[in-house]
PDB file of C-alpha atoms in Angstrom:
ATOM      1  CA  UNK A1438     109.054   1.540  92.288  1.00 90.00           C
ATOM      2  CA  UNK A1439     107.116   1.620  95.852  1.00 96.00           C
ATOM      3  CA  UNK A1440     107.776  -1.096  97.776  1.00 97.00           C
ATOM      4  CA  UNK A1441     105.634  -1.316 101.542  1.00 96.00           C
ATOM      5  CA  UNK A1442     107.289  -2.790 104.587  1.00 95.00           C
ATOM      6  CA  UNK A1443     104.028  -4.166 105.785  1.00 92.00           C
ATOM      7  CA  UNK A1444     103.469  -5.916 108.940  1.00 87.00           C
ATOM      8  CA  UNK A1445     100.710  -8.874 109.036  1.00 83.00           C
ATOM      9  CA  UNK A1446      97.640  -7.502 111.250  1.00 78.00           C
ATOM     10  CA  UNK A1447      98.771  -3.567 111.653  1.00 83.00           C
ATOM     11  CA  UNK A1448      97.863  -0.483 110.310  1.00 86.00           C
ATOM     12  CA  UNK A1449      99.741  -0.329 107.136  1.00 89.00           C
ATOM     13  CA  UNK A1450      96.655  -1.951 105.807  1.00 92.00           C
ATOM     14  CA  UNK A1451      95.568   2.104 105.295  1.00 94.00           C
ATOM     15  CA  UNK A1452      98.561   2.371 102.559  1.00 96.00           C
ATOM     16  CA  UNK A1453      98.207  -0.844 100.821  1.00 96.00           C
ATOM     17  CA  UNK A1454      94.200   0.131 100.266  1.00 97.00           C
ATOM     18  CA  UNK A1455      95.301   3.736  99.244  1.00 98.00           C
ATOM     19  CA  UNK A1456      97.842   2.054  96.360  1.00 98.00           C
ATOM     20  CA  UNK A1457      95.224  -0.236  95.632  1.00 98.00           C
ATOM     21  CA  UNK A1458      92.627   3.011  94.762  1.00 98.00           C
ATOM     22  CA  UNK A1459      95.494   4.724  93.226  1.00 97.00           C
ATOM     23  CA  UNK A1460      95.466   2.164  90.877  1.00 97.00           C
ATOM     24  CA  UNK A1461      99.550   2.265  90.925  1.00 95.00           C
ATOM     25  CA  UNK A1462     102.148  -0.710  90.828  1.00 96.00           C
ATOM     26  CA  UNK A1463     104.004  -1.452  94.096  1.00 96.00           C
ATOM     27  CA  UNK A1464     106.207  -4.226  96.189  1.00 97.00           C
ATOM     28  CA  UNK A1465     105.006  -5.875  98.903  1.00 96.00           C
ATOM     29  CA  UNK A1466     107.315  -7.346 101.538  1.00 96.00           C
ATOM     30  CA  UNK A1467     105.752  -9.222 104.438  1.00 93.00           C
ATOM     31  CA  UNK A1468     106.819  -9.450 108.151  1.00 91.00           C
ATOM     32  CA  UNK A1469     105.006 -11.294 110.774  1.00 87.00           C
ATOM     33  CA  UNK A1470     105.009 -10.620 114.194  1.00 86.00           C
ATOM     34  CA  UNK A1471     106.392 -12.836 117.026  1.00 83.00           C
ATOM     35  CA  UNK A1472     103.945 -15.712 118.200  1.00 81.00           C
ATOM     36  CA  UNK A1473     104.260 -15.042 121.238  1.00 81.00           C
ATOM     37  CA  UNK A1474     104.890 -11.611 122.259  1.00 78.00           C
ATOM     38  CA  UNK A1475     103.182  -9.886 118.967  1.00 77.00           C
ATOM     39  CA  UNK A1476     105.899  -7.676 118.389  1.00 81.00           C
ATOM     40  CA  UNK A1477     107.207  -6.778 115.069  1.00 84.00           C
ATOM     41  CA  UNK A1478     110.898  -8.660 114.322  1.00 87.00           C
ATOM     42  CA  UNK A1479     113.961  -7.213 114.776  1.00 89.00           C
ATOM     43  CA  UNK A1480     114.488  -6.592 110.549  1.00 91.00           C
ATOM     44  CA  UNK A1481     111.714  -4.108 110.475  1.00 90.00           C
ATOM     45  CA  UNK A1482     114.797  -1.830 112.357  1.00 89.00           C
ATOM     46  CA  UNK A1483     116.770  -2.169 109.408  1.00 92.00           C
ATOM     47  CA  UNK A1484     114.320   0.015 107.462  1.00 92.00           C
ATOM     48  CA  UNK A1485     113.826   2.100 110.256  1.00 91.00           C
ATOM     49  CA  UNK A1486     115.313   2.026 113.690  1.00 92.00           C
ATOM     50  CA  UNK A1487     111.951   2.265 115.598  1.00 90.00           C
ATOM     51  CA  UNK A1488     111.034  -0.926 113.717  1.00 87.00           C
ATOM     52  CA  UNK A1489     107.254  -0.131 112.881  1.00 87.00           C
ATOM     53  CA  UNK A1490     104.985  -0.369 110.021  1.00 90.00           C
ATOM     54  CA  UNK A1491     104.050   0.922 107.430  1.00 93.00           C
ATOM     55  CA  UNK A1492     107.348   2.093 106.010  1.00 95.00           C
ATOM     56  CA  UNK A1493     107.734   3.030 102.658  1.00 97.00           C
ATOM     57  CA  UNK A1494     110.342   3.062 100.352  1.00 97.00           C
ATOM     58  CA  UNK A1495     110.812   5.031  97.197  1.00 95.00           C
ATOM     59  CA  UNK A1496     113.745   6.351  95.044  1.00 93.00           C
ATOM     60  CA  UNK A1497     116.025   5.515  98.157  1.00 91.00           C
ATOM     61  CA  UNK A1498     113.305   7.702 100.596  1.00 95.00           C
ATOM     62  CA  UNK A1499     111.787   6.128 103.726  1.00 96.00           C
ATOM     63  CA  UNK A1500     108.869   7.303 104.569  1.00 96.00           C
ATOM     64  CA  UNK A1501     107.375   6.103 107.648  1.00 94.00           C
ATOM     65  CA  UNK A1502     103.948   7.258 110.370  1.00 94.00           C
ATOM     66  CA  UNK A1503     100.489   6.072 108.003  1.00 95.00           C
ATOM     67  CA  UNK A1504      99.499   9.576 107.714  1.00 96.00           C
ATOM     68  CA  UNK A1505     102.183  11.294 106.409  1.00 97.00           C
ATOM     69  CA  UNK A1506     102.905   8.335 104.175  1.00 97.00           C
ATOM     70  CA  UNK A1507      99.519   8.950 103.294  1.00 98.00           C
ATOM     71  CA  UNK A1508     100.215  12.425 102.204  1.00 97.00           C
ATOM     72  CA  UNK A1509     102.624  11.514 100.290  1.00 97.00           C
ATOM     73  CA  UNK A1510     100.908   9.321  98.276  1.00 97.00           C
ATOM     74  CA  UNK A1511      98.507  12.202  97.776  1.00 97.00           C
ATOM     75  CA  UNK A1512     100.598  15.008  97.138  1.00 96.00           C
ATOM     76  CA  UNK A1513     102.925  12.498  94.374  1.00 96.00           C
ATOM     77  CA  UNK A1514      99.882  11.673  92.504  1.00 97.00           C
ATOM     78  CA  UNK A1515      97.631  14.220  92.586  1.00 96.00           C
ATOM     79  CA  UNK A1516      94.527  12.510  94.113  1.00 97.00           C
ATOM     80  CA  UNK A1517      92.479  11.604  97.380  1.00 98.00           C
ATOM     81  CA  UNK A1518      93.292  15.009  98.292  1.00 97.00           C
ATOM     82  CA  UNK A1519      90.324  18.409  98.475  1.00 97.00           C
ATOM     83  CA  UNK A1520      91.632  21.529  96.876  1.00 96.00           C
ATOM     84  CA  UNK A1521      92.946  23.855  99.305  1.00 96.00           C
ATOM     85  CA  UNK A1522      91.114  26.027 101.280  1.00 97.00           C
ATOM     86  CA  UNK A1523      87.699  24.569 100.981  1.00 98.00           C
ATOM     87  CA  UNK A1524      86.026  23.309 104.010  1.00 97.00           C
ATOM     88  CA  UNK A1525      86.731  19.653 102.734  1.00 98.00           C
ATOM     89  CA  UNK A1526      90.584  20.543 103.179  1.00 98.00           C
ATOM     90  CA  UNK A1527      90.329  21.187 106.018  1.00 98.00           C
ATOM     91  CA  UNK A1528      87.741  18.612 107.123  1.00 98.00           C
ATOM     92  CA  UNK A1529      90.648  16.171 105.357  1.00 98.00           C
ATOM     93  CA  UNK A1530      93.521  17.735 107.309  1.00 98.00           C
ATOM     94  CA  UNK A1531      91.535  17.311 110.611  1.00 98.00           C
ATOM     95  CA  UNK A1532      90.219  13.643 110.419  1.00 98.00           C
ATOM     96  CA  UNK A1533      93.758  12.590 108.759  1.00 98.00           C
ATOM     97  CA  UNK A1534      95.385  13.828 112.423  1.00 97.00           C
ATOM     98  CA  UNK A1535      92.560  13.089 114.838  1.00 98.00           C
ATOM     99  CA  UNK A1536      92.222   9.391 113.990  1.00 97.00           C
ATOM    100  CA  UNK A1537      95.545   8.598 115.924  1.00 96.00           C
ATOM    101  CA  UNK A1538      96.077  11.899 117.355  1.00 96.00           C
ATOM    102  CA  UNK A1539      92.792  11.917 119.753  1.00 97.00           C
ATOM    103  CA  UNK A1540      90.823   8.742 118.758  1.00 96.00           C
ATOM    104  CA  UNK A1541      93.093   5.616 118.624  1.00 94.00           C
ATOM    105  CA  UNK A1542      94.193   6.357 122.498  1.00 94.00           C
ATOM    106  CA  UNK A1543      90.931   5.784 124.215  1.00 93.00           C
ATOM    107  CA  UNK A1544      90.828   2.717 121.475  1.00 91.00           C
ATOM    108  CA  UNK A1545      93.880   1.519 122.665  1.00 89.00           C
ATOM    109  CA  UNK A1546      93.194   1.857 125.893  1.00 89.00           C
ATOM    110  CA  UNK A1547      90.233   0.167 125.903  1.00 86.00           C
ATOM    111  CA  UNK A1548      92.005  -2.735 124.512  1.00 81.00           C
ATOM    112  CA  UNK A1549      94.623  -2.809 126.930  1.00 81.00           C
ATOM    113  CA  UNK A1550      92.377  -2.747 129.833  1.00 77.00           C
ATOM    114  CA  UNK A1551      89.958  -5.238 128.687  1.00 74.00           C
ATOM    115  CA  UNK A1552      93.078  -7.339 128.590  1.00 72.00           C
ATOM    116  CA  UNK A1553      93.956  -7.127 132.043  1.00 72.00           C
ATOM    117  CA  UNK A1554      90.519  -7.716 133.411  1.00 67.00           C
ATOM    118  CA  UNK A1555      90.473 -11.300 131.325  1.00 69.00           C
ATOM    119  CA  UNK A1556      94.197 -12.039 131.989  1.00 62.00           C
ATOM    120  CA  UNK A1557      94.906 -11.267 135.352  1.00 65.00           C
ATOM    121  CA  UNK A1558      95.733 -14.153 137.978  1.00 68.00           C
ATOM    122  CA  UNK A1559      92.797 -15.337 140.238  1.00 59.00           C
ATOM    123  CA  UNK A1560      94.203 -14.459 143.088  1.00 62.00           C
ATOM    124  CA  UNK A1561      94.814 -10.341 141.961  1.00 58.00           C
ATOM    125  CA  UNK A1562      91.710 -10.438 139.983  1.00 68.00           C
ATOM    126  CA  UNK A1563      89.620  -8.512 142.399  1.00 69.00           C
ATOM    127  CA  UNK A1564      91.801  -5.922 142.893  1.00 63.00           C
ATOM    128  CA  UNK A1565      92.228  -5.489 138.881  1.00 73.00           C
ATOM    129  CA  UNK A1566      88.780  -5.512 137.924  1.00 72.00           C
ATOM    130  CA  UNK A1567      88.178  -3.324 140.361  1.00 70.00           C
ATOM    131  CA  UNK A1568      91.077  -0.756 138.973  1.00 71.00           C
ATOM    132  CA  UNK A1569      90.004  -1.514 135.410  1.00 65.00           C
ATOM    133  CA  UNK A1570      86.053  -0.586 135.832  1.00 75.00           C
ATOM    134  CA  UNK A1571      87.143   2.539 137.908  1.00 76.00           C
ATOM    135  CA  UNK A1572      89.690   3.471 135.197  1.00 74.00           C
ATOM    136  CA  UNK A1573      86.898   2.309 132.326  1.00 78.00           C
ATOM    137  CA  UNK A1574      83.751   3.837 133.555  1.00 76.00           C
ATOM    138  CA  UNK A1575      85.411   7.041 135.033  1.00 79.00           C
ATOM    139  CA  UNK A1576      87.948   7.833 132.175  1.00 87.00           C
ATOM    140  CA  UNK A1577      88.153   5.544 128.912  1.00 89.00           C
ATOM    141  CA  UNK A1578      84.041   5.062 128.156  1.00 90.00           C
ATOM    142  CA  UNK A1579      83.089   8.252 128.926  1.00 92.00           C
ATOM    143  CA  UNK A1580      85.259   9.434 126.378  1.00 93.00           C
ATOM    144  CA  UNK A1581      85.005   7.052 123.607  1.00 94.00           C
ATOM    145  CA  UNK A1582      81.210   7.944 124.404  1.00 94.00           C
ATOM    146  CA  UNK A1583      81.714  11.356 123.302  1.00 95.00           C
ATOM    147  CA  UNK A1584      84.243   9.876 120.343  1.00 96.00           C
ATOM    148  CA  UNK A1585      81.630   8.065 118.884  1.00 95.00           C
ATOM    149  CA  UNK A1586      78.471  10.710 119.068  1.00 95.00           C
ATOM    150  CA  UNK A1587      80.845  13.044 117.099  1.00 97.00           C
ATOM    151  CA  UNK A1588      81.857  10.683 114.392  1.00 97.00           C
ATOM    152  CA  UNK A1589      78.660   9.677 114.082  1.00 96.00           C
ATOM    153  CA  UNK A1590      76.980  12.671 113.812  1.00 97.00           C
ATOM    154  CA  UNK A1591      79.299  14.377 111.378  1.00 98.00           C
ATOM    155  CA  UNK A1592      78.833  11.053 108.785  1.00 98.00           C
ATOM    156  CA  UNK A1593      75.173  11.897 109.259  1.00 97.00           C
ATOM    157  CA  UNK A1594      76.252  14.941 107.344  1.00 97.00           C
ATOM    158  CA  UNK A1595      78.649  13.516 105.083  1.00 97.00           C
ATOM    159  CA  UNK A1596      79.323  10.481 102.849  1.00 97.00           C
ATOM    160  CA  UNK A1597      82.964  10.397 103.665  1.00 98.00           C
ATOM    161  CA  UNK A1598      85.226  12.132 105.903  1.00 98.00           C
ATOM    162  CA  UNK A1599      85.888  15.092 104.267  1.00 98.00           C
ATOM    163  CA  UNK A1600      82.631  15.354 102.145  1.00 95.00           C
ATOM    164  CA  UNK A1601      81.039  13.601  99.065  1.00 96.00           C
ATOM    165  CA  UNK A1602      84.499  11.928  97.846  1.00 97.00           C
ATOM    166  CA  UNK A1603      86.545   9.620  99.392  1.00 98.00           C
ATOM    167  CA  UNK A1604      90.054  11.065 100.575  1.00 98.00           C
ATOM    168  CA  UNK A1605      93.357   9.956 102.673  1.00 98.00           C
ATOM    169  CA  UNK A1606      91.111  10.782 105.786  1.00 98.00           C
ATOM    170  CA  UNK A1607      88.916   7.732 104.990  1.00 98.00           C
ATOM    171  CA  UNK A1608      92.656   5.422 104.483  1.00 98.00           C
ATOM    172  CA  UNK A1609      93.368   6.498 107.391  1.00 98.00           C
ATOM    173  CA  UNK A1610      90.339   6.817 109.845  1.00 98.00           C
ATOM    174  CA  UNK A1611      89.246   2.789 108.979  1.00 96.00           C
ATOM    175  CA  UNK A1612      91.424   1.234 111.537  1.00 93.00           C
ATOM    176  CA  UNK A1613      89.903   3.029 114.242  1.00 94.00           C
ATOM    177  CA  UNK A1614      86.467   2.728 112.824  1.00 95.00           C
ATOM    178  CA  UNK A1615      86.984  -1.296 112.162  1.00 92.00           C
ATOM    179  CA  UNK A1616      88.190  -0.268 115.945  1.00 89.00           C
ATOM    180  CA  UNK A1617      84.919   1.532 117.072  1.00 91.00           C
ATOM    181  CA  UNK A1618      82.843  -1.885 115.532  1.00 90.00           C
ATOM    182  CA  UNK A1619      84.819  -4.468 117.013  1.00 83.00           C
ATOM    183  CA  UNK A1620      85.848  -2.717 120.923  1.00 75.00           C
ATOM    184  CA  UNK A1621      82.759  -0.314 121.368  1.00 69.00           C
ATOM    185  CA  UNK A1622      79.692  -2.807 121.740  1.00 74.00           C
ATOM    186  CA  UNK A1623      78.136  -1.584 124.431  1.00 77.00           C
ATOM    187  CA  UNK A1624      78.056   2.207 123.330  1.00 81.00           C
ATOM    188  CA  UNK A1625      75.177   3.252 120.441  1.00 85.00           C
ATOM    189  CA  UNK A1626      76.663   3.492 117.899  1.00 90.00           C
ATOM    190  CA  UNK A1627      74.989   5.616 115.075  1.00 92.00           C
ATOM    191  CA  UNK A1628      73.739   3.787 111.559  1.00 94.00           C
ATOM    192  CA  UNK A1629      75.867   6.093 109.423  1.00 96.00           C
ATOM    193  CA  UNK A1630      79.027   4.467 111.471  1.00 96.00           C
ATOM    194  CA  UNK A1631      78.609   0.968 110.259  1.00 95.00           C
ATOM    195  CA  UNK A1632      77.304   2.228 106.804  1.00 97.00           C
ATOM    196  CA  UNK A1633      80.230   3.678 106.571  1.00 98.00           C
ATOM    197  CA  UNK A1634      82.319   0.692 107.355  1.00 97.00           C
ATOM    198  CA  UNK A1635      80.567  -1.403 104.597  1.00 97.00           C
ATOM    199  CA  UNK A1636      80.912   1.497 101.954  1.00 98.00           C
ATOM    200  CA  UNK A1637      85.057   1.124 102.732  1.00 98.00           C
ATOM    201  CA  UNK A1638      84.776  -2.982 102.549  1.00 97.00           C
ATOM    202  CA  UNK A1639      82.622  -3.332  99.511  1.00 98.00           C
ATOM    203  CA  UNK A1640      85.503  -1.007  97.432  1.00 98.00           C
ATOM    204  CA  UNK A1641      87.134  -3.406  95.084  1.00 98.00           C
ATOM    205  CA  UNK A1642      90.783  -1.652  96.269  1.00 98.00           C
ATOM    206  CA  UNK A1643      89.704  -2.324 100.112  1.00 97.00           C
ATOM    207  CA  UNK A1644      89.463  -6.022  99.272  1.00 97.00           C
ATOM    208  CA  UNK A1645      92.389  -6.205  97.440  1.00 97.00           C
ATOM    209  CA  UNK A1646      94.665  -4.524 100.151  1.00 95.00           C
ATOM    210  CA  UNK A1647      92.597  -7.546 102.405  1.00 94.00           C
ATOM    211  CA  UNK A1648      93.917  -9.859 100.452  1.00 94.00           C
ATOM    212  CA  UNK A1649      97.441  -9.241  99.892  1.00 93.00           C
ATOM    213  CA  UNK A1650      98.371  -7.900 103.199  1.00 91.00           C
ATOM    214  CA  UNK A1651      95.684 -10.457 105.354  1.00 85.00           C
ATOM    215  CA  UNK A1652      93.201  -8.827 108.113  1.00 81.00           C
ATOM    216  CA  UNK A1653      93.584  -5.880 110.157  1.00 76.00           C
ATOM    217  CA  UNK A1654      94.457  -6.674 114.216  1.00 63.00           C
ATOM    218  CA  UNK A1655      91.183  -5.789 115.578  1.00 53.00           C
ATOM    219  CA  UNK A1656      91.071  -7.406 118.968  1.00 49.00           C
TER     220      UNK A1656
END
C-alpha cells in the first residue's frame, strides 16, 4: 500500500493528482500547518527529518522531493512516462526539473517580496518599497518575463509538456503554472497558458486530488 504524507495547501497536491490518474489505491494522512507561522508540524520529521511534503511511503521506502516521487510513480507503473530517447523524453525530463529547478525561484520570490512591500511597518515602508521595486523591476520581473514567453510559446506548440499526452511533467509543472495565474498579473500571459490550466482542472483525477487533499497555497 502507498500511503502520502500530505501537507494541507503544498505541493504534494502533484502526487495525489498523479495517483488519482493512475487510477491506483493509496492512504492519505493529513497534516496542517501552524496558524500562525505556516510551517509544517514537528511530526512531518518523523517521516523525514527535513519535515516536508510530499513524502511517500511504500514497502517500508520513503520517498520524498515531488519529482522524484513522481518518477517513481512512473517508473513502478509503467505510465505518464515517453519512451526513451524520443524528443518527448527528453522534453519530459526537462520540464519535470525546470519547474522547481529554474521556475519556482523567481515564483517564490515574487511572493516573498510582494509580502514585504504589504507588511512592512509604516515607518520603514519607504525604504522597503523602495528595495522591493529595485529588487522586482531590476531582477525578479524581468525574469519571470522571459519565464513566461517561453512556457508560453512552447504550449503554443504542444498540448502538454512533453507533447500530445499528458506526463509527470504536467504533475509536476501545475503548481508553478496555478503560480504563473495567480502571482504574474501584470505580465501577458499567452492563451495557451491558461488553456492549459483549465485542461489540468477539468481532469476528473485533478478534482479528485482537490478534494481529498483541499486547495493548493497559491498566494
Amino acid at each position: 500500500m502507498i500511503t502520502v504524507h500530505h501537507l494541507n495547501q503544498s505541493r504534494s497536491h502533484r502526487v495525489l493528482w498523479a495517483l488519482e490518474e493512475l487510477e491506483v489505491p493509496y492512504e492519505l494522512v493529513k497534516y496542517d500547518r501552524d496558524p500562525k507561522t505556516f510551517l509544517a508540524p514537528p511530526a512531518l520529521q518523523q517521516i523525514h527529518p527535513l519535515g516536508k511534503s510530499p513524502v511517500v511511503v511504500e514497502d517500508g521506502a520513503v520517498h520524498a522531493e515531488s519529482g522524484a516521487i513522481l518518477e517513481h510513480l512512473a517508473d513502478r507503473f509503467g505510465k505518464f512516462r515517453p519512451a526513451a530517447g524520443t524528443q518527448a523524453a527528453r522534453d519530459c525530463r526537462y520540464f519535470l526539473h525546470y519547474a522547481e529547478g529554474s521556475l519556482m525561484p523567481f515564483l517564490l520570490l515574487k511572493l516573498i517580496f510582494g509580502k514585504i512591500k504589504t507588511g512592512a511597518p509604516f515607518l520603514v515602508r519607504p525604504i522597503t518599497n523602495a528595495i522591493v521595486s529595485k529588487v522586482s523591476g531590476d531582477f525578479i520581473d524581468p525574469n519571470l518575463t522571459r519565464h513566461v514567453k517561453f512556457i508560453g510559446d512552447h504550449l503554443e506548440k504542444h498540448a502538454w509538456f512533453a507533447g500530445d499526452e499528458i506526463s509527470i511533467a504536467d504533475f509536476q509543472m501545475i503548481y508553478a503554472m496555478e503560480g504563473i495565474l495567480s502571482r504574474g498579473k501584470q505580465f501577458t500571459l499567452s492563451p495557451k497558458i491558461q488553456q492549459w490550466v483549465d485542461s489540468c482542472r477539468a481532469r476528473p483525477a485533478y478534482k479528485k486530488a482537490l478534494e481529498k487533499g483541499g486547495p493548493m497555497m497559491l498566494d
